[in-house]
mmCIF file with all atom_site columns, C-alpha atoms in Angstrom:
data_model
loop_
_atom_site.group_PDB
_atom_site.id
_atom_site.type_symbol
_atom_site.label_atom_id
_atom_site.label_alt_id
_atom_site.label_comp_id
_atom_site.label_asym_id
_atom_site.label_entity_id
_atom_site.label_seq_id
_atom_site.pdbx_PDB_ins_code
_atom_site.Cartn_x
_atom_site.Cartn_y
_atom_site.Cartn_z
_atom_site.occupancy
_atom_site.B_iso_or_equiv
_atom_site.pdbx_formal_charge
_atom_site.auth_seq_id
_atom_site.auth_comp_id
_atom_site.auth_asym_id
_atom_site.auth_atom_id
_atom_site.pdbx_PDB_model_num
ATOM 1   C CA . UNK A 1 1   ? 0.000   0.000  0.000   1.00 57.00 ? 1   UNK A CA 1
ATOM 2   C CA . UNK A 1 2   ? 2.871   2.361  0.818   1.00 59.00 ? 2   UNK A CA 1
ATOM 3   C CA . UNK A 1 3   ? 4.410   1.722  -2.615  1.00 59.00 ? 3   UNK A CA 1
ATOM 4   C CA . UNK A 1 4   ? 1.088   2.477  -4.310  1.00 50.00 ? 4   UNK A CA 1
ATOM 5   C CA . UNK A 1 5   ? 0.685   5.712  -2.314  1.00 53.00 ? 5   UNK A CA 1
ATOM 6   C CA . UNK A 1 6   ? 4.245   6.791  -3.092  1.00 52.00 ? 6   UNK A CA 1
ATOM 7   C CA . UNK A 1 7   ? 3.727   6.023  -6.794  1.00 49.00 ? 7   UNK A CA 1
ATOM 8   C CA . UNK A 1 8   ? 0.459   7.965  -6.796  1.00 51.00 ? 8   UNK A CA 1
ATOM 9   C CA . UNK A 1 9   ? 2.103   10.986 -5.104  1.00 51.00 ? 9   UNK A CA 1
ATOM 10  C CA . UNK A 1 10  ? 5.051   10.857 -7.550  1.00 50.00 ? 10  UNK A CA 1
ATOM 11  C CA . UNK A 1 11  ? 2.602   10.800 -10.496 1.00 48.00 ? 11  UNK A CA 1
ATOM 12  C CA . UNK A 1 12  ? 0.704   13.821 -9.103  1.00 47.00 ? 12  UNK A CA 1
ATOM 13  C CA . UNK A 1 13  ? 3.955   15.759 -8.602  1.00 45.00 ? 13  UNK A CA 1
ATOM 14  C CA . UNK A 1 14  ? 5.113   14.937 -12.153 1.00 44.00 ? 14  UNK A CA 1
ATOM 15  C CA . UNK A 1 15  ? 1.786   16.098 -13.626 1.00 43.00 ? 15  UNK A CA 1
ATOM 16  C CA . UNK A 1 16  ? 1.847   19.294 -11.572 1.00 41.00 ? 16  UNK A CA 1
ATOM 17  C CA . UNK A 1 17  ? 5.389   20.158 -12.618 1.00 41.00 ? 17  UNK A CA 1
ATOM 18  C CA . UNK A 1 18  ? 4.703   19.527 -16.286 1.00 41.00 ? 18  UNK A CA 1
ATOM 19  C CA . UNK A 1 19  ? 1.589   21.721 -16.254 1.00 41.00 ? 19  UNK A CA 1
ATOM 20  C CA . UNK A 1 20  ? 3.538   24.590 -14.628 1.00 43.00 ? 20  UNK A CA 1
ATOM 21  C CA . UNK A 1 21  ? 6.061   24.513 -17.468 1.00 43.00 ? 21  UNK A CA 1
ATOM 22  C CA . UNK A 1 22  ? 3.539   25.532 -20.092 1.00 50.00 ? 22  UNK A CA 1
ATOM 23  C CA . UNK A 1 23  ? 4.203   24.675 -23.716 1.00 62.00 ? 23  UNK A CA 1
ATOM 24  C CA . UNK A 1 24  ? 1.748   27.358 -24.800 1.00 83.00 ? 24  UNK A CA 1
ATOM 25  C CA . UNK A 1 25  ? 3.804   30.446 -23.913 1.00 89.00 ? 25  UNK A CA 1
ATOM 26  C CA . UNK A 1 26  ? 4.699   32.550 -26.965 1.00 90.00 ? 26  UNK A CA 1
ATOM 27  C CA . UNK A 1 27  ? 7.172   35.439 -26.867 1.00 90.00 ? 27  UNK A CA 1
ATOM 28  C CA . UNK A 1 28  ? 7.398   38.474 -29.139 1.00 89.00 ? 28  UNK A CA 1
ATOM 29  C CA . UNK A 1 29  ? 10.157  41.049 -29.181 1.00 93.00 ? 29  UNK A CA 1
ATOM 30  C CA . UNK A 1 30  ? 9.272   44.326 -30.880 1.00 92.00 ? 30  UNK A CA 1
ATOM 31  C CA . UNK A 1 31  ? 12.238  46.501 -31.868 1.00 95.00 ? 31  UNK A CA 1
ATOM 32  C CA . UNK A 1 32  ? 11.398  50.169 -32.469 1.00 94.00 ? 32  UNK A CA 1
ATOM 33  C CA . UNK A 1 33  ? 14.251  51.736 -34.454 1.00 97.00 ? 33  UNK A CA 1
ATOM 34  C CA . UNK A 1 34  ? 14.534  55.518 -34.741 1.00 97.00 ? 34  UNK A CA 1
ATOM 35  C CA . UNK A 1 35  ? 15.979  56.622 -38.079 1.00 97.00 ? 35  UNK A CA 1
ATOM 36  C CA . UNK A 1 36  ? 14.425  60.097 -37.766 1.00 96.00 ? 36  UNK A CA 1
ATOM 37  C CA . UNK A 1 37  ? 16.520  63.240 -37.663 1.00 95.00 ? 37  UNK A CA 1
ATOM 38  C CA . UNK A 1 38  ? 15.356  63.856 -34.041 1.00 95.00 ? 38  UNK A CA 1
ATOM 39  C CA . UNK A 1 39  ? 14.661  61.837 -30.913 1.00 97.00 ? 39  UNK A CA 1
ATOM 40  C CA . UNK A 1 40  ? 11.121  60.495 -30.680 1.00 96.00 ? 40  UNK A CA 1
ATOM 41  C CA . UNK A 1 41  ? 8.859   59.706 -27.745 1.00 96.00 ? 41  UNK A CA 1
ATOM 42  C CA . UNK A 1 42  ? 6.167   57.056 -27.664 1.00 94.00 ? 42  UNK A CA 1
ATOM 43  C CA . UNK A 1 43  ? 3.512   57.566 -25.017 1.00 92.00 ? 43  UNK A CA 1
ATOM 44  C CA . UNK A 1 44  ? 1.053   54.770 -24.445 1.00 89.00 ? 44  UNK A CA 1
ATOM 45  C CA . UNK A 1 45  ? -2.437  55.164 -23.018 1.00 89.00 ? 45  UNK A CA 1
ATOM 46  C CA . UNK A 1 46  ? -5.040  52.690 -21.862 1.00 85.00 ? 46  UNK A CA 1
ATOM 47  C CA . UNK A 1 47  ? -8.421  52.860 -20.267 1.00 82.00 ? 47  UNK A CA 1
ATOM 48  C CA . UNK A 1 48  ? -8.628  52.237 -16.524 1.00 82.00 ? 48  UNK A CA 1
ATOM 49  C CA . UNK A 1 49  ? -11.933 52.654 -14.744 1.00 85.00 ? 49  UNK A CA 1
ATOM 50  C CA . UNK A 1 50  ? -13.327 54.606 -17.683 1.00 83.00 ? 50  UNK A CA 1
ATOM 51  C CA . UNK A 1 51  ? -10.418 57.080 -17.830 1.00 86.00 ? 51  UNK A CA 1
ATOM 52  C CA . UNK A 1 52  ? -7.727  57.208 -20.501 1.00 85.00 ? 52  UNK A CA 1
ATOM 53  C CA . UNK A 1 53  ? -4.422  57.281 -18.580 1.00 88.00 ? 53  UNK A CA 1
ATOM 54  C CA . UNK A 1 54  ? -0.771  57.226 -19.557 1.00 90.00 ? 54  UNK A CA 1
ATOM 55  C CA . UNK A 1 55  ? 0.718   53.754 -19.230 1.00 86.00 ? 55  UNK A CA 1
ATOM 56  C CA . UNK A 1 56  ? 4.370   53.926 -18.123 1.00 86.00 ? 56  UNK A CA 1
ATOM 57  C CA . UNK A 1 57  ? 4.946   50.286 -19.130 1.00 81.00 ? 57  UNK A CA 1
ATOM 58  C CA . UNK A 1 58  ? 4.842   51.228 -22.816 1.00 84.00 ? 58  UNK A CA 1
ATOM 59  C CA . UNK A 1 59  ? 6.086   54.846 -22.692 1.00 91.00 ? 59  UNK A CA 1
ATOM 60  C CA . UNK A 1 60  ? 9.660   55.564 -23.756 1.00 94.00 ? 60  UNK A CA 1
ATOM 61  C CA . UNK A 1 61  ? 12.046  57.829 -25.685 1.00 97.00 ? 61  UNK A CA 1
ATOM 62  C CA . UNK A 1 62  ? 14.127  56.539 -28.582 1.00 97.00 ? 62  UNK A CA 1
ATOM 63  C CA . UNK A 1 63  ? 17.196  58.672 -29.288 1.00 97.00 ? 63  UNK A CA 1
ATOM 64  C CA . UNK A 1 64  ? 18.201  59.250 -32.899 1.00 96.00 ? 64  UNK A CA 1
ATOM 65  C CA . UNK A 1 65  ? 19.798  56.152 -34.413 1.00 97.00 ? 65  UNK A CA 1
ATOM 66  C CA . UNK A 1 66  ? 18.895  53.886 -31.482 1.00 98.00 ? 66  UNK A CA 1
ATOM 67  C CA . UNK A 1 67  ? 16.433  51.075 -30.848 1.00 97.00 ? 67  UNK A CA 1
ATOM 68  C CA . UNK A 1 68  ? 14.039  50.360 -27.987 1.00 96.00 ? 68  UNK A CA 1
ATOM 69  C CA . UNK A 1 69  ? 12.706  46.824 -27.478 1.00 95.00 ? 69  UNK A CA 1
ATOM 70  C CA . UNK A 1 70  ? 9.470   45.701 -25.865 1.00 90.00 ? 70  UNK A CA 1
ATOM 71  C CA . UNK A 1 71  ? 8.824   42.068 -24.938 1.00 89.00 ? 71  UNK A CA 1
ATOM 72  C CA . UNK A 1 72  ? 5.361   40.588 -24.754 1.00 85.00 ? 72  UNK A CA 1
ATOM 73  C CA . UNK A 1 73  ? 4.379   37.069 -23.680 1.00 85.00 ? 73  UNK A CA 1
ATOM 74  C CA . UNK A 1 74  ? 1.093   35.249 -24.115 1.00 82.00 ? 74  UNK A CA 1
ATOM 75  C CA . UNK A 1 75  ? 0.014   31.948 -22.683 1.00 81.00 ? 75  UNK A CA 1
ATOM 76  C CA . UNK A 1 76  ? -2.569  29.539 -23.914 1.00 70.00 ? 76  UNK A CA 1
ATOM 77  C CA . UNK A 1 77  ? -3.707  31.125 -27.177 1.00 70.00 ? 77  UNK A CA 1
ATOM 78  C CA . UNK A 1 78  ? -1.190  29.430 -29.499 1.00 75.00 ? 78  UNK A CA 1
ATOM 79  C CA . UNK A 1 79  ? -0.011  32.597 -31.247 1.00 81.00 ? 79  UNK A CA 1
ATOM 80  C CA . UNK A 1 80  ? 2.577   35.321 -30.940 1.00 80.00 ? 80  UNK A CA 1
ATOM 81  C CA . UNK A 1 81  ? 1.583   38.437 -28.962 1.00 76.00 ? 81  UNK A CA 1
ATOM 82  C CA . UNK A 1 82  ? 0.456   41.464 -30.963 1.00 78.00 ? 82  UNK A CA 1
ATOM 83  C CA . UNK A 1 83  ? 2.172   44.865 -30.753 1.00 79.00 ? 83  UNK A CA 1
ATOM 84  C CA . UNK A 1 84  ? 1.484   46.707 -27.495 1.00 77.00 ? 84  UNK A CA 1
ATOM 85  C CA . UNK A 1 85  ? -0.497  43.633 -26.351 1.00 72.00 ? 85  UNK A CA 1
ATOM 86  C CA . UNK A 1 86  ? -3.620  45.254 -27.761 1.00 60.00 ? 86  UNK A CA 1
ATOM 87  C CA . UNK A 1 87  ? -5.611  42.024 -27.559 1.00 54.00 ? 87  UNK A CA 1
ATOM 88  C CA . UNK A 1 88  ? -4.923  41.769 -23.830 1.00 61.00 ? 88  UNK A CA 1
ATOM 89  C CA . UNK A 1 89  ? -6.857  43.572 -21.086 1.00 59.00 ? 89  UNK A CA 1
ATOM 90  C CA . UNK A 1 90  ? -3.501  45.008 -19.965 1.00 64.00 ? 90  UNK A CA 1
ATOM 91  C CA . UNK A 1 91  ? -2.534  46.225 -23.436 1.00 73.00 ? 91  UNK A CA 1
ATOM 92  C CA . UNK A 1 92  ? -2.439  49.739 -24.823 1.00 80.00 ? 92  UNK A CA 1
ATOM 93  C CA . UNK A 1 93  ? -5.464  51.488 -26.346 1.00 82.00 ? 93  UNK A CA 1
ATOM 94  C CA . UNK A 1 94  ? -3.634  54.456 -27.898 1.00 86.00 ? 94  UNK A CA 1
ATOM 95  C CA . UNK A 1 95  ? -0.027  55.343 -28.701 1.00 89.00 ? 95  UNK A CA 1
ATOM 96  C CA . UNK A 1 96  ? 1.119   58.916 -29.334 1.00 92.00 ? 96  UNK A CA 1
ATOM 97  C CA . UNK A 1 97  ? 4.406   59.375 -31.196 1.00 94.00 ? 97  UNK A CA 1
ATOM 98  C CA . UNK A 1 98  ? 6.107   62.777 -31.220 1.00 96.00 ? 98  UNK A CA 1
ATOM 99  C CA . UNK A 1 99  ? 9.367   64.193 -32.501 1.00 96.00 ? 99  UNK A CA 1
ATOM 100 C CA . UNK A 1 100 ? 8.988   67.385 -30.472 1.00 93.00 ? 100 UNK A CA 1
ATOM 101 C CA . UNK A 1 101 ? 7.411   69.303 -33.352 1.00 93.00 ? 101 UNK A CA 1
ATOM 102 C CA . UNK A 1 102 ? 4.772   66.982 -34.766 1.00 95.00 ? 102 UNK A CA 1
ATOM 103 C CA . UNK A 1 103 ? 2.796   64.078 -33.386 1.00 94.00 ? 103 UNK A CA 1
ATOM 104 C CA . UNK A 1 104 ? 0.530   61.321 -34.585 1.00 91.00 ? 104 UNK A CA 1
ATOM 105 C CA . UNK A 1 105 ? -1.742  58.984 -32.693 1.00 88.00 ? 105 UNK A CA 1
ATOM 106 C CA . UNK A 1 106 ? -2.394  55.319 -33.360 1.00 86.00 ? 106 UNK A CA 1
ATOM 107 C CA . UNK A 1 107 ? -5.214  53.338 -31.815 1.00 84.00 ? 107 UNK A CA 1
ATOM 108 C CA . UNK A 1 108 ? -6.081  49.702 -31.470 1.00 80.00 ? 108 UNK A CA 1
ATOM 109 C CA . UNK A 1 109 ? -9.635  50.756 -32.285 1.00 74.00 ? 109 UNK A CA 1
ATOM 110 C CA . UNK A 1 110 ? -9.009  50.859 -36.036 1.00 66.00 ? 110 UNK A CA 1
ATOM 111 C CA . UNK A 1 111 ? -12.493 52.175 -36.772 1.00 63.00 ? 111 UNK A CA 1
ATOM 112 C CA . UNK A 1 112 ? -11.616 55.421 -34.949 1.00 59.00 ? 112 UNK A CA 1
ATOM 113 C CA . UNK A 1 113 ? -8.250  56.210 -36.503 1.00 62.00 ? 113 UNK A CA 1
ATOM 114 C CA . UNK A 1 114 ? -4.836  55.094 -37.714 1.00 82.00 ? 114 UNK A CA 1
ATOM 115 C CA . UNK A 1 115 ? -3.724  51.727 -36.356 1.00 81.00 ? 115 UNK A CA 1
ATOM 116 C CA . UNK A 1 116 ? -0.457  50.784 -38.110 1.00 82.00 ? 116 UNK A CA 1
ATOM 117 C CA . UNK A 1 117 ? 1.561   50.431 -34.877 1.00 85.00 ? 117 UNK A CA 1
ATOM 118 C CA . UNK A 1 118 ? -1.007  47.918 -33.607 1.00 81.00 ? 118 UNK A CA 1
ATOM 119 C CA . UNK A 1 119 ? -0.972  45.740 -36.741 1.00 81.00 ? 119 UNK A CA 1
ATOM 120 C CA . UNK A 1 120 ? 1.507   42.900 -36.915 1.00 82.00 ? 120 UNK A CA 1
ATOM 121 C CA . UNK A 1 121 ? 1.796   43.293 -40.699 1.00 85.00 ? 121 UNK A CA 1
ATOM 122 C CA . UNK A 1 122 ? 3.266   46.801 -40.256 1.00 86.00 ? 122 UNK A CA 1
ATOM 123 C CA . UNK A 1 123 ? 6.386   45.198 -38.794 1.00 91.00 ? 123 UNK A CA 1
ATOM 124 C CA . UNK A 1 124 ? 9.252   43.380 -40.456 1.00 93.00 ? 124 UNK A CA 1
ATOM 125 C CA . UNK A 1 125 ? 9.791   39.901 -39.037 1.00 93.00 ? 125 UNK A CA 1
ATOM 126 C CA . UNK A 1 126 ? 13.488  39.645 -38.237 1.00 95.00 ? 126 UNK A CA 1
ATOM 127 C CA . UNK A 1 127 ? 13.574  36.150 -36.774 1.00 95.00 ? 127 UNK A CA 1
ATOM 128 C CA . UNK A 1 128 ? 11.278  33.310 -35.819 1.00 93.00 ? 128 UNK A CA 1
ATOM 129 C CA . UNK A 1 129 ? 12.361  30.472 -33.537 1.00 92.00 ? 129 UNK A CA 1
ATOM 130 C CA . UNK A 1 130 ? 9.444   27.999 -33.591 1.00 90.00 ? 130 UNK A CA 1
ATOM 131 C CA . UNK A 1 131 ? 11.102  25.619 -31.130 1.00 91.00 ? 131 UNK A CA 1
ATOM 132 C CA . UNK A 1 132 ? 11.319  28.422 -28.539 1.00 90.00 ? 132 UNK A CA 1
ATOM 133 C CA . UNK A 1 133 ? 7.995   29.964 -29.668 1.00 92.00 ? 133 UNK A CA 1
ATOM 134 C CA . UNK A 1 134 ? 9.793   33.299 -30.083 1.00 92.00 ? 134 UNK A CA 1
ATOM 135 C CA . UNK A 1 135 ? 9.470   35.898 -32.819 1.00 92.00 ? 135 UNK A CA 1
ATOM 136 C CA . UNK A 1 136 ? 11.327  39.186 -33.276 1.00 94.00 ? 136 UNK A CA 1
ATOM 137 C CA . UNK A 1 137 ? 9.752   42.095 -35.159 1.00 93.00 ? 137 UNK A CA 1
ATOM 138 C CA . UNK A 1 138 ? 11.012  45.542 -36.111 1.00 95.00 ? 138 UNK A CA 1
ATOM 139 C CA . UNK A 1 139 ? 9.367   48.862 -36.911 1.00 94.00 ? 139 UNK A CA 1
ATOM 140 C CA . UNK A 1 140 ? 11.606  51.624 -38.263 1.00 96.00 ? 140 UNK A CA 1
ATOM 141 C CA . UNK A 1 141 ? 10.527  55.218 -37.669 1.00 95.00 ? 141 UNK A CA 1
ATOM 142 C CA . UNK A 1 142 ? 11.620  57.745 -40.284 1.00 96.00 ? 142 UNK A CA 1
ATOM 143 C CA . UNK A 1 143 ? 10.855  61.413 -40.830 1.00 95.00 ? 143 UNK A CA 1
ATOM 144 C CA . UNK A 1 144 ? 8.215   60.282 -43.366 1.00 94.00 ? 144 UNK A CA 1
ATOM 145 C CA . UNK A 1 145 ? 6.142   58.942 -40.455 1.00 93.00 ? 145 UNK A CA 1
ATOM 146 C CA . UNK A 1 146 ? 5.568   62.573 -39.468 1.00 94.00 ? 146 UNK A CA 1
ATOM 147 C CA . UNK A 1 147 ? 4.485   63.783 -42.931 1.00 92.00 ? 147 UNK A CA 1
ATOM 148 C CA . UNK A 1 148 ? 0.974   65.118 -42.471 1.00 88.00 ? 148 UNK A CA 1
ATOM 149 C CA . UNK A 1 149 ? 1.140   64.788 -38.686 1.00 91.00 ? 149 UNK A CA 1
ATOM 150 C CA . UNK A 1 150 ? -0.285  67.568 -36.532 1.00 91.00 ? 150 UNK A CA 1
ATOM 151 C CA . UNK A 1 151 ? 1.866   70.129 -34.763 1.00 91.00 ? 151 UNK A CA 1
ATOM 152 C CA . UNK A 1 152 ? 2.435   69.413 -31.076 1.00 87.00 ? 152 UNK A CA 1
ATOM 153 C CA . UNK A 1 153 ? 1.677   73.029 -30.167 1.00 71.00 ? 153 UNK A CA 1
ATOM 154 C CA . UNK A 1 154 ? 1.128   75.359 -33.146 1.00 53.00 ? 154 UNK A CA 1
ATOM 155 C CA . UNK A 1 155 ? 1.887   78.488 -31.082 1.00 49.00 ? 155 UNK A CA 1
ATOM 156 C CA . UNK A 1 156 ? 5.003   77.074 -29.453 1.00 44.00 ? 156 UNK A CA 1
ATOM 157 C CA . UNK A 1 157 ? 6.357   75.655 -32.703 1.00 44.00 ? 157 UNK A CA 1
ATOM 158 C CA . UNK A 1 158 ? 5.946   78.772 -34.817 1.00 44.00 ? 158 UNK A CA 1
ATOM 159 C CA . UNK A 1 159 ? 9.250   80.363 -35.712 1.00 46.00 ? 159 UNK A CA 1
ATOM 160 C CA . UNK A 1 160 ? 9.738   83.770 -37.342 1.00 48.00 ? 160 UNK A CA 1
ATOM 161 C CA . UNK A 1 161 ? 13.001  82.473 -38.840 1.00 47.00 ? 161 UNK A CA 1
ATOM 162 C CA . UNK A 1 162 ? 11.243  79.861 -40.982 1.00 44.00 ? 162 UNK A CA 1
ATOM 163 C CA . UNK A 1 163 ? 10.303  76.257 -40.333 1.00 43.00 ? 163 UNK A CA 1
ATOM 164 C CA . UNK A 1 164 ? 10.230  75.075 -36.742 1.00 42.00 ? 164 UNK A CA 1
ATOM 165 C CA . UNK A 1 165 ? 13.018  72.900 -35.423 1.00 42.00 ? 165 UNK A CA 1
ATOM 166 C CA . UNK A 1 166 ? 13.057  70.665 -32.341 1.00 41.00 ? 166 UNK A CA 1
ATOM 167 C CA . UNK A 1 167 ? 15.155  73.290 -30.553 1.00 40.00 ? 167 UNK A CA 1
ATOM 168 C CA . UNK A 1 168 ? 12.555  75.981 -31.203 1.00 38.00 ? 168 UNK A CA 1
ATOM 169 C CA . UNK A 1 169 ? 9.842   73.732 -29.767 1.00 41.00 ? 169 UNK A CA 1
ATOM 170 C CA . UNK A 1 170 ? 11.561  72.794 -26.516 1.00 37.00 ? 170 UNK A CA 1
#
């Protein structure tokens, strides 16, 4: 009887340990490369208790020529996480990108505005490691991203010397 009990306990422990090491965890790395002529800032917002608040988890500055990486993990859905985890309750609802002069806003709610930063197909896939369930994506910001964008503060960014520059807006 003791051998049967010990065998039963060992089987339960083995099952518990194998279920804790989930095979359904997928990892995505999103590289945001800044090839603009100025530093850029991404500010993320999400709804909490009916209010749209800044989310420090996805808010960052990318200096000129540098890259910032975000990592997202999902468990149990059998697919790689989307940018800014927009399908998750903890994901971003809006992302504002500014170069100090101009800004544009992307939203996961594609019916209300531009959503390219929330769409997986807007990113280049750099590497996929199916065995590790890991994928690496990249989005490259250029000055063209700000063509047609709105001024951050039209009064502040007006310059009598000609076009505004980041220095004249700070």
